[in-house]
Coordinates of C-alpha atoms and ligand atoms in Angstrom, one line a residue:
X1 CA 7.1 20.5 19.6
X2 CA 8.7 17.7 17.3
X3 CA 6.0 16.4 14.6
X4 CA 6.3 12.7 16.2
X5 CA 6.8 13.7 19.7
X6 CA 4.6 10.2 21.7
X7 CA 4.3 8.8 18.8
X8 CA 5.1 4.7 18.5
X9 CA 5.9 3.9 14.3
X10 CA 6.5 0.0 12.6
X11 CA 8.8 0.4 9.5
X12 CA 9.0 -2.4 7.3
X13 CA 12.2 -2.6 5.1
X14 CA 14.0 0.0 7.7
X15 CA 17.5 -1.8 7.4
X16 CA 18.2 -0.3 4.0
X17 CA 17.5 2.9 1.9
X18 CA 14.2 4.7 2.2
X19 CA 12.9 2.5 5.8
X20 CA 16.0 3.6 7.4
X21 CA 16.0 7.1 6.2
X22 CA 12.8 7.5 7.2
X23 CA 13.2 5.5 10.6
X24 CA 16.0 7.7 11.6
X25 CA 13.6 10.5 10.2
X26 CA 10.9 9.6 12.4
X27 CA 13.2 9.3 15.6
X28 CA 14.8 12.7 15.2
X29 CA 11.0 13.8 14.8
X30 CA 10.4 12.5 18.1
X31 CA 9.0 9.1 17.4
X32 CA 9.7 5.5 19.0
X33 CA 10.2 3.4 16.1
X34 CA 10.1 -0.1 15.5
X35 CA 13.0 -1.1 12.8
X36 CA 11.7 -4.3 11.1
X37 CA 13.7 -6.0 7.7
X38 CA 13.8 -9.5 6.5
X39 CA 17.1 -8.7 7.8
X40 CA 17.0 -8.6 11.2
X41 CA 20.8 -7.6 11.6
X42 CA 20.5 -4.6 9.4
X43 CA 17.1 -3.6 10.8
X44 CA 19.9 -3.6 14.1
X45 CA 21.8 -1.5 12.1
X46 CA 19.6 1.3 12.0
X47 CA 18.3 1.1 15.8
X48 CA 22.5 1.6 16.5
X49 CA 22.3 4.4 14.2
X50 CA 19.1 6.2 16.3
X51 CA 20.1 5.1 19.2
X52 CA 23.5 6.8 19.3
X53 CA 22.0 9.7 17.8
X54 CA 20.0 10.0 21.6
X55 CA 16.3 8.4 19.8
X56 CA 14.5 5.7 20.8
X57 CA 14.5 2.1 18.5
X58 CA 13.8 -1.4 18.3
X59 CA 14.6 -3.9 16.0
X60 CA 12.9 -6.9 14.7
X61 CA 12.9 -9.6 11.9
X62 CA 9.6 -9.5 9.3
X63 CA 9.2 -11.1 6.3
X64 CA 5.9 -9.0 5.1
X65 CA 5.3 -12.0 2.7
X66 CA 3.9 -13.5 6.0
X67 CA 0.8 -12.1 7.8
X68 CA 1.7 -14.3 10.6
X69 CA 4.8 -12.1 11.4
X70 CA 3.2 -8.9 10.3
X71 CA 0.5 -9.0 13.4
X72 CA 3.5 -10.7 15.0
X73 CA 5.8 -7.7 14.5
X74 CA 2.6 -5.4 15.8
X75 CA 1.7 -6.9 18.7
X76 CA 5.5 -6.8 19.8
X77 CA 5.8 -3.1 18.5
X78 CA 3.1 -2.4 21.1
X79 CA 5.0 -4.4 24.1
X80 CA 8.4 -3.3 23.8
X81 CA 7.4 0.4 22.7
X82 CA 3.9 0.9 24.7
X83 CA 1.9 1.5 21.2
X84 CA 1.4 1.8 17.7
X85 CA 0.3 5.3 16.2
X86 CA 1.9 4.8 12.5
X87 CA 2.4 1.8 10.5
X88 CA 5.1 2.3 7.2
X89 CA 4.5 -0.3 4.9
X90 CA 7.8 0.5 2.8
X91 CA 10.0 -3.1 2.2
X92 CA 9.9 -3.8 -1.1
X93 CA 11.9 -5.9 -4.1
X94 CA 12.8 -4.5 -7.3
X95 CA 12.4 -6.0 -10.8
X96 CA 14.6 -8.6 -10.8
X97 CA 13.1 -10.9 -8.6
X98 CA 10.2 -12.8 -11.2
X99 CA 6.3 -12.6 -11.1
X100 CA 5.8 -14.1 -7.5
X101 CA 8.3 -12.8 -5.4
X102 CA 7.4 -9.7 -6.6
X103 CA 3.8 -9.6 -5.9
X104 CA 4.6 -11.5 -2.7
X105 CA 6.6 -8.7 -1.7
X106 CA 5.6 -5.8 -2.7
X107 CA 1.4 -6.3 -2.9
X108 CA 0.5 -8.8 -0.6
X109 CA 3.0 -8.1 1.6
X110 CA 1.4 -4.2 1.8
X111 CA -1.7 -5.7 2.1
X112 CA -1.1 -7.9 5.6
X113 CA -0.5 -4.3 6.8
X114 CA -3.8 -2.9 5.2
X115 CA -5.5 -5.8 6.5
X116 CA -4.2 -6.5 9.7
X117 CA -3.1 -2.7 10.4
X118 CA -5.5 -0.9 9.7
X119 CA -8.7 -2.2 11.8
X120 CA -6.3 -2.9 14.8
X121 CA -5.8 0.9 14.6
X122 CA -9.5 1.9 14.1
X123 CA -10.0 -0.2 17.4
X124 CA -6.8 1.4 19.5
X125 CA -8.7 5.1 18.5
X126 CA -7.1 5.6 15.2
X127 CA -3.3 6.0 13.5
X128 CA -2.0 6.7 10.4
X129 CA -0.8 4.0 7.5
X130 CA 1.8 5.0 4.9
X131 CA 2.5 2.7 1.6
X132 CA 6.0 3.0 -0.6
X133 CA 4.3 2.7 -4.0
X134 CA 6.3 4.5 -6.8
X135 CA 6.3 5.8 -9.8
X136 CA 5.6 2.8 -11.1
X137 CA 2.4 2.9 -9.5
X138 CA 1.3 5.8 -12.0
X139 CA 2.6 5.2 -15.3
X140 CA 4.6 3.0 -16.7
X141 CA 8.6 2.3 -15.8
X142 CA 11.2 3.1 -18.1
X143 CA 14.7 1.1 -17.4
X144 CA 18.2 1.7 -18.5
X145 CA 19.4 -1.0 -21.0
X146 CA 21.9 -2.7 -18.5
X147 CA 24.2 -3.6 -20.8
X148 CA 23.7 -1.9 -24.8
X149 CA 26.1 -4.2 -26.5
X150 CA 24.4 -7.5 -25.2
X151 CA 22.4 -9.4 -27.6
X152 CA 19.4 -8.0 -27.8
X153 CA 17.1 -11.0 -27.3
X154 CA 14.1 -10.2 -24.8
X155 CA 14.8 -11.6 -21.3
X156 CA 11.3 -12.9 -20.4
X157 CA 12.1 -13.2 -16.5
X158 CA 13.3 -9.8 -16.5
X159 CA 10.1 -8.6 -18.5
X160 CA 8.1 -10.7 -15.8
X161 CA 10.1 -8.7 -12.9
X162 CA 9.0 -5.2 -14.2
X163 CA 5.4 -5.9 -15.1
X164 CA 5.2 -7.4 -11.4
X165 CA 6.7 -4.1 -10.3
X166 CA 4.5 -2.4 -11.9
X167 CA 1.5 -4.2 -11.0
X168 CA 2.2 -4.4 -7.4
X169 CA 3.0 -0.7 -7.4
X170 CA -0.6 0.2 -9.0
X171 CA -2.1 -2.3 -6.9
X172 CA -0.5 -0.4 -3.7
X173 CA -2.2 2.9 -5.4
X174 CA -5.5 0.8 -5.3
X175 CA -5.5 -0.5 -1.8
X176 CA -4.2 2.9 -0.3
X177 CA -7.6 4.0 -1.9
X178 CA -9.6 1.7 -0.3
X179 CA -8.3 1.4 2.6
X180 CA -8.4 5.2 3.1
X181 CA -12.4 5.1 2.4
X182 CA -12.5 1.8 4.5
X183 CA -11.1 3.4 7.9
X184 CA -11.1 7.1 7.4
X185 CA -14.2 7.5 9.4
X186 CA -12.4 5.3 12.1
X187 CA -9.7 7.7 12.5
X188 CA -6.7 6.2 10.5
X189 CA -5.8 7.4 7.6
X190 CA -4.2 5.9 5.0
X191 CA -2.0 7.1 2.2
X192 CA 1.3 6.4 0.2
X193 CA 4.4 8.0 -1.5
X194 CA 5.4 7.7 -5.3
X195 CA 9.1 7.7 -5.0
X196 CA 10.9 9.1 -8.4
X197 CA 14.0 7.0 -8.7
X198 CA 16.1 7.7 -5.4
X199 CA 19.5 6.5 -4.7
X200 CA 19.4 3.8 -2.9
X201 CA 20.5 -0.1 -2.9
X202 CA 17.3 -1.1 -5.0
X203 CA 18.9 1.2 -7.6
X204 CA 22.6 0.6 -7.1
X205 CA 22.9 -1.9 -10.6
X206 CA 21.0 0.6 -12.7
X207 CA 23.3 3.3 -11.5
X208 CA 26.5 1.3 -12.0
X209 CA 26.9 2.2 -15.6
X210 CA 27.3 6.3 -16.4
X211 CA 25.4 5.9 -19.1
X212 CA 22.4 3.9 -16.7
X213 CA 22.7 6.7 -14.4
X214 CA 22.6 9.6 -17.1
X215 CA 19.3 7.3 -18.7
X216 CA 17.2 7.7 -15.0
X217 CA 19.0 11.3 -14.5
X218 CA 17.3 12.4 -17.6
X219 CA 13.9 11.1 -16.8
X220 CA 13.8 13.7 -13.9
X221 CA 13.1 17.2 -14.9
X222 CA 15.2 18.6 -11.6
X223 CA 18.0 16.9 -13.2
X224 CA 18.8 14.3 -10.6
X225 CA 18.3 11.2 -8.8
X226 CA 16.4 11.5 -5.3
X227 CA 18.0 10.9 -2.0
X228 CA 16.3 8.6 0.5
X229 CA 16.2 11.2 3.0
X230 CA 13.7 13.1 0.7
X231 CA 11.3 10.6 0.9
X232 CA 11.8 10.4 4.8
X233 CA 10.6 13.7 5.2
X234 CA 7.9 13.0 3.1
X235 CA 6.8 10.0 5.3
X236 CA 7.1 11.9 8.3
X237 CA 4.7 14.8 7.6
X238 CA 1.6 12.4 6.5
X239 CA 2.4 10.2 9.6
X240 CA 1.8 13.7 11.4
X241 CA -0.6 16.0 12.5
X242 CA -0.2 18.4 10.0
X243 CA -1.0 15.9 6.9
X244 CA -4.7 15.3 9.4
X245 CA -7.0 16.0 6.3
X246 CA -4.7 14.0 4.2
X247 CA -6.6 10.8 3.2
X248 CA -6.5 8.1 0.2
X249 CA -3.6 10.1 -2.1
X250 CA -0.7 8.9 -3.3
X251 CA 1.9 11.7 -3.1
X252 CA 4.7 11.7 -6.2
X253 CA 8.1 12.7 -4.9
X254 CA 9.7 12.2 -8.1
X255 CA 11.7 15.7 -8.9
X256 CA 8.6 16.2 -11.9
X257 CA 8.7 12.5 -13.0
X258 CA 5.0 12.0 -14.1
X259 CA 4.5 16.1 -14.3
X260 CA 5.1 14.9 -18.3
Ligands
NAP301 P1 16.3 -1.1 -0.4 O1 17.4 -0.2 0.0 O2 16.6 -2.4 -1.1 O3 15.4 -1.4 0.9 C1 14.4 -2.4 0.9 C2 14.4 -3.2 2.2 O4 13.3 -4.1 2.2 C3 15.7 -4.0 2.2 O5 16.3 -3.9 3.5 C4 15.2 -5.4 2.0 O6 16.0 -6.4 2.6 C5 13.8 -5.3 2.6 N1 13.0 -6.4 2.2 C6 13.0 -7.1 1.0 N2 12.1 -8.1 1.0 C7 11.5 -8.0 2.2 C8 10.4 -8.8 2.9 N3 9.9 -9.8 2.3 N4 10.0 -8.4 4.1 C9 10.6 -7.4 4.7 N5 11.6 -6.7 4.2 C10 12.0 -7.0 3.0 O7 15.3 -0.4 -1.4 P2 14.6 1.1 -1.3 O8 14.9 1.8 -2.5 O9 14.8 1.7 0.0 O10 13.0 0.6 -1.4 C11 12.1 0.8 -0.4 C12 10.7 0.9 -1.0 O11 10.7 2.0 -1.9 C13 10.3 -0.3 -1.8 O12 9.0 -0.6 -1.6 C14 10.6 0.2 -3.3 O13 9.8 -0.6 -4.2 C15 10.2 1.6 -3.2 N6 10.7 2.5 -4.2 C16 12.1 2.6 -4.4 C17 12.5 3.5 -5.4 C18 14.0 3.7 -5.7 O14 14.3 4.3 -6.7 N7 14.9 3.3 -4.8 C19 11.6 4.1 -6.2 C20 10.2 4.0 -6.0 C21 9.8 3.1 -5.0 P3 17.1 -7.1 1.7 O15 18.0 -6.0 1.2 O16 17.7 -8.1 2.7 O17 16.4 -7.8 0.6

């Protein structure tokens, strides 16, 4: 039997990169999945993709800034699909977005989930939660220089970007702790996934330059970037069954990032 097979899955960020990786993932796995993105026309992009691949989708607009449209986006995952079993809290922003955005995005926006997810499922008989956190969520981030010839004068807002990132990400770490202690006896447990750096949109400027993409190749001991789909599978096995004594870690899929 498929790994998802009756299950009913919100993704946040599934219009782009790891949420629709792991969205189609989930619906070749045998899942219903809700496709939610700030986006709505590229979470409709990925409902296409599943849906002509024979799975069942949805699509919706959420901005997880909002915990308005988070319990919004549930309550309409369990109309149009008949449930909710797993909840992804994946959309995220990378560094260059400032202190606020940042944390708006990818901390509180993790918590509406947390907060609003979680008991819901407790009371519905229990479910699973996943968080994106990253590497980042570990250890530090190390960056390519963009650009080695530019003056070399500290750009404060991008300094502010990456200390957000990395504060959100640890925070994610923190609350998928919690969370997992809160509600584990309730039946939903609650972990995340500490992404290596994986080709995707979010890393599409770093990678621009050869020698960007040689600097992030190099931090991997496997000697390569990570493809989205890795991180799908990843996200599929805690949302099922066989992840069921699987409760409060954060897993690193980072080809031996922080083994050093
Ligand atoms: P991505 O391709 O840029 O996908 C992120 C998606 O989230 C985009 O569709 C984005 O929409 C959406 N989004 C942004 N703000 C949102 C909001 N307020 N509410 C709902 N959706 C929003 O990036 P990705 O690499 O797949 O990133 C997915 C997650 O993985 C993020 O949490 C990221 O921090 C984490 N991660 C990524 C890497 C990596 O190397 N790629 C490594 C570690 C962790 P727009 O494009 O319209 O903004």
């Amino acid at each position: 039997m498929s790994k998802l097979e009756g299950k009913v899955a919100l993704i946040t960020g599934a219009g782009s990169g790891i949420g629709r990786a792991s969205a189609i993932h989930m619906a070749q796995a045998g899942a219903a999945v809700m496709c939610s993105d700030i986006d709505s026309q590229s979470a409709e992009g990925t409902v296409a993709l599943i849906s002509e691949a024979g799975g069942r989708a949805d699509g919706m607009g959420l901005d997880v800034t909002s915990a308005q449209e988070m319990r919004e986006a549930i309550k309409r995952t369990i109309s149009n699909l008949g449930d909710i079993n797993v909840l992804f809290n994946n959309a995220g922003v990378g560094g260059g977005f400032g202190w606020d955005q940042t944390i708006a995005v990818n901390l509180t926006g993790v918590f509406h989930g947390l907060s609003i997810g979680a008991p819901l499922l407790a009371e519905r008989g229990g479910g699973v939660i996943i968080n994106t956190a990253s590497i980042a969520g570990m250890i530090a981030l190390m960056t390519p220089p963009v650009d080695e010839d530019a003056e070399t004068e500290a750009d404060p807002d991008a300094e502010a970007g990456i200390g957000a990132y990395v504060a959100a990400k640890h925070g994610v770490v923190g609350l998928t702790k919690q969370f997992a202690v809160n509600y584990g006896g309730q039946g939903v447990r609650v972990n995340a996934i500490a992404p290596g750096f994986i080709v995707t949109p979010m890393t599409a400027e770093f990678r621009a330059e050869q020698a960007g993409e040689d600097f992030l190749i190099d931090l991997h001991p496997m000697g390569r970037l990570g493809q989205p789909e890795e991180i799908a599978s990843v996200a599929t096995f805690l949302a099922s069954s066989d992840a069921s004594f699987i409760n409060g870690i954060t897993l690193p899929v980072d080809g031996g990032y922080t083994a050093r």
